[in-house]
XYZ file of N, CA and C in Angstrom:
630
model
N 92.658 99.298 115.487
C 91.919 98.476 115.023
C 91.580 98.774 113.588
N 91.445 97.712 112.463
C 91.332 98.094 110.989
C 89.476 97.594 110.900
N 88.951 98.217 110.154
C 87.663 97.907 110.006
C 87.633 97.513 108.320
N 87.225 96.254 108.185
C 87.260 95.777 106.869
C 85.799 96.326 106.524
N 85.640 97.271 105.267
C 84.006 97.376 105.174
C 83.656 96.093 104.241
N 82.360 95.845 104.908
C 81.728 94.795 103.908
C 80.450 95.682 103.434
N 80.744 95.442 102.095
C 79.260 96.020 101.218
C 78.917 94.718 100.518
N 79.464 93.622 100.610
C 78.694 92.618 99.559
C 79.548 92.089 98.529
N 80.671 92.710 98.220
C 81.361 92.836 96.933
C 82.703 92.379 97.055
N 83.298 92.086 98.352
C 84.708 92.277 99.015
C 85.168 90.742 99.075
N 86.556 90.209 98.643
C 87.049 89.217 99.102
C 87.531 89.622 100.427
N 86.714 89.089 101.505
C 86.618 89.564 103.129
C 87.279 88.181 103.539
N 87.538 87.138 103.212
C 87.938 85.944 103.513
C 89.742 86.197 103.604
N 89.862 86.309 102.378
C 91.620 86.779 102.335
C 92.439 87.642 102.725
N 91.346 88.539 102.911
C 91.710 90.190 103.559
C 92.077 89.983 105.277
N 90.808 89.546 105.767
C 91.085 89.064 107.051
C 92.001 87.979 107.233
N 92.000 87.169 106.558
C 92.960 86.147 107.053
C 94.689 86.353 107.337
N 94.883 87.321 106.065
C 96.182 88.244 106.110
C 96.217 89.089 107.256
N 95.366 89.787 107.630
C 95.416 90.658 108.858
C 95.842 89.778 110.107
N 94.993 88.387 110.154
C 95.239 87.452 111.239
C 96.371 87.101 111.331
N 97.034 86.665 110.188
C 98.772 86.111 109.872
C 99.413 87.284 111.029
N 99.312 88.771 110.398
C 100.241 89.645 110.791
C 99.395 90.112 112.511
N 98.625 89.473 112.946
C 98.547 89.652 114.340
C 97.819 91.233 114.603
N 97.330 91.624 113.448
C 96.411 93.151 113.369
C 94.885 93.095 113.413
N 94.627 93.094 114.566
C 93.421 93.524 115.066
C 92.487 94.283 113.872
N 90.938 93.257 113.880
C 90.615 94.085 112.809
C 88.980 93.344 113.158
N 87.956 94.299 112.531
C 86.765 93.767 112.446
C 85.852 93.729 111.037
N 85.060 93.027 110.679
C 84.250 92.727 109.164
C 83.048 93.015 109.408
N 82.767 94.416 108.937
C 81.185 94.969 109.035
C 80.576 95.587 108.104
N 79.650 95.805 108.292
C 78.467 96.784 107.301
C 77.924 97.600 107.757
N 77.824 97.375 109.413
C 77.243 98.460 110.312
C 78.081 99.544 110.591
N 77.738 100.717 110.307
C 78.330 102.038 110.338
C 78.439 102.303 111.933
N 77.683 102.127 113.065
C 78.022 102.607 114.075
C 79.045 101.556 114.567
N 79.313 100.326 114.589
C 80.601 99.485 114.561
C 81.465 99.967 113.919
N 81.498 100.420 113.003
C 82.994 100.432 112.049
C 83.644 101.447 112.377
N 82.740 102.558 113.085
C 83.301 103.792 113.668
C 84.068 103.580 114.905
N 84.019 102.169 115.335
C 84.998 101.845 116.769
C 86.622 101.829 115.814
N 86.763 101.585 114.568
C 87.986 101.097 114.099
C 88.616 102.192 113.768
N 90.323 102.610 114.044
C 91.178 103.273 113.294
C 91.484 103.940 111.952
N 91.342 102.551 111.199
C 91.205 102.720 109.810
C 90.583 102.124 108.906
N 90.351 101.714 107.867
C 89.725 101.044 107.187
C 90.671 100.301 105.900
N 89.426 99.179 105.165
C 89.965 98.389 104.137
C 88.670 98.409 103.253
N 88.676 98.560 102.259
C 87.612 98.932 101.210
C 87.976 97.768 100.341
N 87.726 96.487 100.169
C 88.072 95.392 99.379
C 87.008 95.849 98.058
N 87.180 95.057 97.421
C 86.483 94.942 96.012
C 86.471 93.862 95.017
N 85.332 93.170 94.487
C 85.314 92.239 93.244
C 84.280 91.957 92.667
N 84.360 92.446 91.311
C 83.161 92.396 90.426
C 83.166 94.103 89.807
N 81.935 94.768 89.556
C 81.276 95.869 88.794
C 81.650 96.958 89.438
N 82.209 97.870 89.163
C 82.236 99.641 89.559
C 80.657 99.776 89.843
N 79.949 99.649 88.882
C 78.568 100.433 88.948
C 77.777 99.651 89.997
N 77.810 98.398 89.844
C 77.328 97.569 91.082
C 77.436 98.092 92.758
N 78.799 98.415 92.850
C 79.498 98.633 93.739
C 79.041 100.069 94.602
N 79.257 101.252 93.426
C 79.077 102.200 94.182
C 77.386 102.249 94.174
N 76.532 101.287 93.732
C 75.157 101.251 93.628
C 74.866 100.674 95.220
N 75.530 99.966 95.657
C 75.568 99.731 97.134
C 75.853 100.496 98.196
N 77.255 100.894 97.557
C 77.719 101.862 98.732
C 76.779 103.271 99.115
N 76.121 103.671 97.865
C 75.192 104.813 97.777
C 73.815 104.546 98.531
N 73.292 103.112 98.012
C 72.011 102.659 98.810
C 72.230 102.429 100.089
N 73.307 102.053 100.676
C 73.810 101.999 102.079
C 74.150 103.227 103.078
N 74.585 104.019 102.081
C 75.549 105.646 102.688
C 76.541 105.228 103.332
N 77.087 104.118 102.819
C 78.597 103.777 103.012
C 79.720 104.618 102.366
N 78.981 105.229 101.246
C 79.996 106.288 100.546
C 79.912 107.654 101.623
N 78.915 107.936 102.195
C 78.647 109.250 103.004
C 79.684 108.768 104.097
N 79.336 107.491 104.511
C 80.464 107.169 105.747
C 81.881 107.150 105.565
N 82.295 106.595 104.572
C 83.765 106.956 103.867
C 84.113 108.283 104.272
N 83.390 109.060 103.561
C 83.800 110.415 103.484
C 83.597 110.935 104.798
N 82.745 110.762 105.726
C 82.955 111.187 106.870
C 84.071 110.702 107.940
N 84.757 109.641 107.433
C 85.817 108.804 108.672
C 87.196 109.494 107.949
N 86.926 109.828 106.516
C 88.686 110.258 106.117
C 88.410 111.789 106.485
N 87.465 112.445 106.248
C 87.187 113.919 107.168
C 87.838 114.124 108.463
N 87.430 113.014 109.435
C 88.179 112.821 110.659
C 89.422 112.348 110.575
N 89.861 111.971 109.612
C 91.457 111.860 109.540
C 91.751 110.136 109.650
N 90.752 109.295 109.393
C 91.061 108.200 109.285
C 91.876 107.402 108.267
N 92.654 106.651 108.224
C 93.176 106.014 107.103
C 92.120 104.988 106.160
N 92.298 105.131 104.955
C 91.574 104.165 103.978
C 92.920 103.298 103.220
N 92.343 102.043 102.841
C 93.318 101.750 101.853
C 92.162 100.493 100.694
N 92.151 101.033 99.521
C 91.404 100.475 98.683
C 92.094 99.524 98.340
N 91.646 98.352 97.755
C 91.823 97.092 97.371
C 91.313 96.248 95.764
N 92.203 96.442 94.801
C 91.579 95.928 93.683
C 90.108 97.031 93.312
N 89.017 96.344 93.059
C 87.872 97.193 92.829
C 87.947 98.289 93.987
N 88.043 97.939 95.222
C 88.037 98.944 96.425
C 89.112 100.162 95.683
N 89.968 100.272 95.202
C 91.157 101.260 94.642
C 90.586 101.930 93.578
N 89.696 101.095 92.583
C 89.161 102.040 91.884
C 87.859 102.966 92.166
N 87.247 102.484 93.218
C 86.132 102.994 93.251
C 86.692 104.623 94.057
N 88.031 104.902 94.805
C 87.922 105.963 95.376
C 88.761 107.029 94.262
N 88.570 106.481 92.916
C 88.705 107.840 91.554
C 87.218 108.219 91.723
N 87.447 109.361 90.433
C 86.227 110.238 90.144
C 85.389 109.426 89.280
N 85.531 108.454 88.524
C 84.526 107.876 87.500
C 85.012 106.865 87.171
N 83.855 105.594 86.790
C 84.526 104.795 85.713
C 83.690 104.475 84.517
N 83.979 103.615 83.418
C 83.212 103.845 82.160
C 83.099 102.145 82.238
N 83.010 101.426 83.366
C 82.553 100.406 83.386
C 80.901 100.206 83.447
N 80.202 99.415 82.405
C 79.254 99.196 82.666
C 78.328 100.935 82.380
N 78.644 101.511 81.454
C 78.398 103.010 81.719
C 78.791 103.933 82.609
N 79.131 105.304 82.520
C 79.801 106.396 83.104
C 79.142 106.207 84.610
N 80.035 105.590 85.573
C 79.523 105.970 87.008
C 80.431 106.718 87.730
N 79.994 107.533 88.559
C 80.836 108.429 89.472
C 81.162 107.591 90.465
N 82.802 107.715 91.047
C 82.932 107.008 92.056
C 83.326 107.841 93.590
N 83.895 107.946 94.147
C 83.675 108.012 95.600
C 84.681 109.778 95.643
N 85.441 110.076 94.375
C 85.921 110.859 94.165
C 86.959 111.623 95.193
N 87.947 110.527 95.918
C 88.700 111.152 97.176
C 90.375 111.058 95.948
N 90.395 110.652 94.784
C 91.730 110.869 94.569
C 91.364 111.276 92.460
N 92.014 111.958 91.959
C 91.347 112.243 90.771
C 92.165 111.351 89.458
N 91.293 110.969 88.694
C 91.280 110.091 87.825
C 89.955 109.457 86.950
N 90.076 108.540 86.170
C 88.851 107.969 85.638
C 89.220 106.212 85.555
N 88.471 105.205 85.872
C 88.606 103.641 85.140
C 88.094 103.739 83.947
N 89.315 103.116 83.234
C 88.821 102.447 81.697
C 89.199 101.377 81.521
N 88.836 100.546 80.421
C 88.601 99.199 79.994
C 90.120 98.988 79.059
N 90.825 97.921 79.570
C 92.463 97.835 78.297
C 91.505 97.336 77.437
N 92.567 98.101 76.184
C 91.660 97.861 75.414
C 91.884 96.641 74.257
N 92.871 95.669 74.561
C 93.271 94.499 74.353
C 93.828 94.540 72.990
N 94.395 95.703 72.749
C 95.201 95.760 71.282
C 96.523 96.924 71.733
N 97.360 96.620 71.196
C 98.607 97.309 71.110
C 98.201 98.331 70.003
N 99.591 99.361 70.498
C 99.470 100.486 69.125
C 100.020 99.714 67.924
N 100.787 98.686 67.550
C 101.159 98.127 66.753
C 100.181 96.953 66.345
N 99.276 96.622 66.789
C 97.907 95.930 66.366
C 98.216 94.483 66.582
N 98.850 94.655 67.629
C 99.023 93.122 68.457
C 98.196 92.881 69.834
N 97.251 91.719 69.494
C 96.363 91.635 70.498
C 96.914 90.935 71.694
N 96.183 91.353 72.758
C 96.987 91.018 74.345
C 95.859 90.803 74.931
N 96.303 89.940 76.306
C 94.897 89.437 77.021
C 94.218 90.546 78.023
N 93.004 90.163 78.105
C 92.584 91.002 78.825
C 91.200 89.829 79.637
N 91.089 89.689 81.172
C 91.702 90.785 82.013
C 93.475 90.431 82.099
N 93.988 91.397 82.851
C 95.698 91.627 83.092
C 95.186 90.347 84.475
N 95.896 89.328 84.206
C 96.160 88.072 85.263
C 97.421 87.619 85.826
N 97.991 87.712 86.782
C 98.733 87.117 87.342
C 99.882 87.866 87.746
N 101.231 87.574 87.842
C 102.383 88.116 88.569
C 102.667 89.121 87.730
N 102.975 90.364 88.242
C 103.401 91.510 87.286
C 104.427 92.470 88.098
N 105.573 92.880 87.705
C 106.576 93.791 88.674
C 106.221 94.819 89.132
N 106.511 95.442 90.180
C 106.306 96.806 90.734
C 107.643 97.799 89.986
N 106.807 98.750 89.639
C 108.186 99.845 89.702
C 107.594 101.407 90.366
N 108.330 101.288 91.267
C 108.575 102.391 92.283
C 108.779 104.145 91.906
N 107.673 104.936 92.176
C 107.970 106.309 91.901
C 107.862 107.363 92.556
N 107.113 106.865 93.950
C 107.405 108.086 94.876
C 107.087 107.379 96.361
N 107.920 107.834 97.383
C 108.443 107.571 98.477
C 106.652 107.547 99.322
N 106.563 106.444 100.034
C 105.109 106.096 101.102
C 105.657 105.344 101.958
N 104.622 105.525 103.074
C 105.202 104.848 104.505
C 104.677 103.210 104.203
N 103.892 103.168 102.980
C 103.648 101.845 102.378
C 104.975 101.013 102.185
N 105.810 101.585 101.408
C 107.215 100.882 101.330
C 108.269 100.811 102.074
N 107.796 101.245 103.378
C 108.879 101.038 104.122
C 109.667 99.340 104.352
N 110.625 99.340 103.925
C 111.610 97.903 103.772
C 110.554 97.003 102.723
N 110.323 97.803 101.756
C 109.545 96.791 100.322
C 110.844 97.091 99.526
N 111.177 96.012 99.197
C 112.062 95.927 97.692
C 111.400 95.725 96.616
N 111.867 95.898 95.664
C 111.065 95.644 94.216
C 111.002 94.244 93.912
N 109.663 93.946 93.281
C 109.354 92.485 93.168
C 107.966 92.284 92.639
N 107.395 91.120 92.388
C 106.074 90.962 91.927
C 105.030 90.660 92.598
N 103.515 91.354 91.976
C 102.490 91.194 92.937
C 101.460 90.583 92.056
N 100.551 90.237 92.339
C 99.128 89.513 91.790
C 98.343 90.168 91.700
N 97.754 90.344 89.898
C 96.843 91.215 89.552
C 95.459 90.164 89.037
N 94.687 90.927 89.154
C 93.421 90.501 88.305
C 92.431 91.450 87.998
N 92.312 91.824 86.994
C 91.397 93.043 86.577
C 91.215 93.356 84.804
N 90.629 93.720 84.771
C 90.265 94.187 83.403
C 90.091 95.786 82.910
N 90.103 96.510 84.067
C 89.974 98.020 84.131
C 91.163 98.567 84.789
N 91.680 99.868 84.231
C 92.835 100.265 85.415
C 92.666 101.682 85.438
N 93.052 102.397 85.929
C 92.971 103.836 86.284
C 93.864 104.801 85.551
N 93.271 105.946 84.730
C 93.886 106.845 84.130
C 93.950 108.142 84.893
N 94.919 108.568 85.147
C 95.327 110.184 85.837
C 95.890 110.944 85.475
N 95.439 112.407 85.375
C 96.821 113.284 84.976
C 97.341 113.747 86.237
N 97.410 113.110 87.380
C 98.050 113.843 88.480
C 99.092 112.493 88.901
N 100.251 112.536 88.310
C 101.131 111.751 88.739
C 101.781 111.613 89.987
N 101.560 112.512 90.677
C 102.173 112.219 92.354
C 101.364 111.571 93.221
N 99.901 110.854 92.782
C 99.028 110.083 93.479
C 99.485 108.518 92.918
N 100.150 108.588 91.759
C 100.610 106.953 91.323
C 102.135 106.644 92.159
N 102.280 105.870 93.354
C 103.146 105.838 93.671
C 103.989 104.549 93.376
N 103.454 103.482 92.491
C 103.776 102.427 91.957
C 103.026 102.130 91.151
N 103.566 101.566 89.499
C 103.162 101.533 88.873
C 103.390 99.946 88.020
N 102.972 99.173 87.208
C 103.240 98.082 86.553
C 103.009 98.202 85.457
N 103.737 97.523 84.121
C 103.459 97.602 82.421
C 102.778 96.430 82.325
N 101.700 96.872 81.519
C 100.806 95.805 80.976
C 100.191 96.720 79.726
N 101.226 96.618 78.661
C 100.699 97.719 77.739
C 100.799 98.652 77.598
N 100.283 99.083 78.692
C 100.158 100.372 79.076
C 100.705 100.456 81.077
N 100.837 101.416 81.213
C 101.432 101.845 82.407
C 100.581 101.733 83.567
N 100.074 100.848 84.217
C 98.995 100.482 85.250
C 99.569 101.102 86.486
N 98.629 102.152 87.172
C 98.775 102.363 88.692
C 98.590 101.334 89.210
N 99.390 100.893 90.065
C 99.730 99.724 90.919
C 99.052 99.880 92.211
N 99.641 100.860 92.930
C 99.719 101.845 94.317
C 99.473 103.235 93.953
N 98.309 103.624 94.760
C 97.856 105.082 94.323
C 97.825 105.237 96.148
N 97.830 107.040 95.796
C 98.008 107.374 97.280
C 98.138 109.135 97.445
N 97.666 109.386 98.278
C 97.355 110.802 99.020
C 97.253 110.891 100.242
N 98.220 111.813 101.190
C 97.944 111.500 102.447
C 97.756 110.321 103.186
N 96.725 110.214 103.879
C 96.739 108.353 104.148
C 95.330 107.886 103.438
N 94.873 108.287 102.403
C 94.231 107.456 101.478
C 95.481 106.820 100.268
N 95.176 105.586 100.548
C 95.562 104.752 99.804
C 94.784 103.403 98.571
N 95.595 102.976 98.006
C 95.084 102.081 97.278
C 95.900 101.005 96.499
N 95.437 99.833 96.141
C 96.348 98.919 95.509
C 95.661 98.141 94.285
N 96.024 98.109 93.422
C 94.906 97.529 92.233
C 95.394 95.920 92.089
N 96.257 95.364 92.959
C 96.795 94.424 92.842
C 96.311 93.597 94.383
N 96.202 92.428 94.329
C 95.645 91.922 95.957
C 96.711 91.618 96.759
N 97.014 92.582 97.815
C 98.211 92.780 98.461
C 98.153 91.015 98.905
N 96.982 90.737 99.847
C 97.045 89.736 100.740
C 96.963 88.230 99.871
N 96.998 88.242 98.283
C 97.561 87.308 97.520
C 99.153 87.325 96.980
N 99.769 88.160 97.413
C 101.083 88.623 97.015
C 102.215 88.325 97.550
N 102.509 87.332 98.415
C 103.357 86.949 99.077
C 103.959 88.109 100.055
N 105.304 87.720 100.415
C 106.187 88.598 101.652
C 106.241 90.387 100.963
N 105.692 90.357 99.630
C 105.809 91.739 99.227
C 104.432 92.458 99.669
N 103.486 91.510 99.462
C 102.142 92.050 99.720
C 101.972 91.978 101.422
N 102.014 91.151 101.899
C 102.113 91.360 103.267
C 102.833 92.127 104.219
N 103.900 92.748 103.479
C 104.546 93.522 104.171
C 104.091 95.093 103.781
N 103.510 95.516 102.498
C 102.427 96.253 102.395
C 101.291 96.776 102.968
N 100.895 95.327 103.747
C 99.753 95.100 104.643
C 100.037 95.774 106.055
N 100.963 94.993 106.477
C 101.654 95.413 107.695
C 102.094 97.064 107.754
N 102.559 97.572 106.446
C 103.228 98.863 106.585
C 101.748 99.877 106.922
N 100.648 99.543 106.305
C 99.465 100.384 106.227
C 98.715 100.083 107.853
N 99.211 98.840 108.022
C 98.307 98.518 109.576
C 99.100 99.633 110.731
N 100.602 99.823 110.333
C 101.332 100.769 111.076
C 100.672 102.078 110.762
N 100.745 102.596 109.579
C 100.176 104.018 109.308
C 98.706 104.122 110.138
N 97.848 103.283 110.433
C 96.784 103.086 111.247
C 97.030 103.306 113.089
N 97.776 102.840 112.796
C 98.240 102.932 114.609
C 98.683 104.556 114.805
N 99.537 104.643 113.543
C 100.652 105.787 114.119
C 99.245 107.079 114.008
N 98.338 107.217 113.030
C 97.432 108.327 113.183
C 96.514 108.086 114.369
N 96.496 106.861 114.709
C 95.443 106.747 115.963
C 95.946 107.298 117.093
N 97.055 107.304 117.349
C 98.222 108.114 118.554
C 98.587 109.593 117.985
């Protein structure tokens, strides 16, 4: 069973409906005792990094996430949830993240090196470029996924960037290390490719449970 962590800043409906379509058992919970029954977790997120980390800290869900990772349970962060996996973000002032992966979150400049403006946020369909093998990519072919974000991850550790997209700069689109994963795009809104990624994550959770 997958626990969707409800901390008041996630698109819970679309994620839960996607798991229903895949016949994957899940719960949507903020209660830590109930969440402990899950075999793996999804950390969704929409909104401000600073606000999200404040809530996770106030509710001690940040400590809970670290505890569950230590026990070997998989975690998938989606959109803002992916960004929270990293060390820090510059959004609304420098804020520490969960520090599960190396890197920081910065804003798109909106200006190319040639001085041409481009739209921020990065919104719409963009193509994935795969860099490293991952169980998330089983039976996944190159295709387009749906993004909505104004901030992106910068990291000096290329091995954690499993796939990227190009939006003036290279944007880490799928990240991971061990059984910690993240997608900058919304897999639940990304058609067959996104649904396959979610299904593969559910299989990772099932595999780790056994």
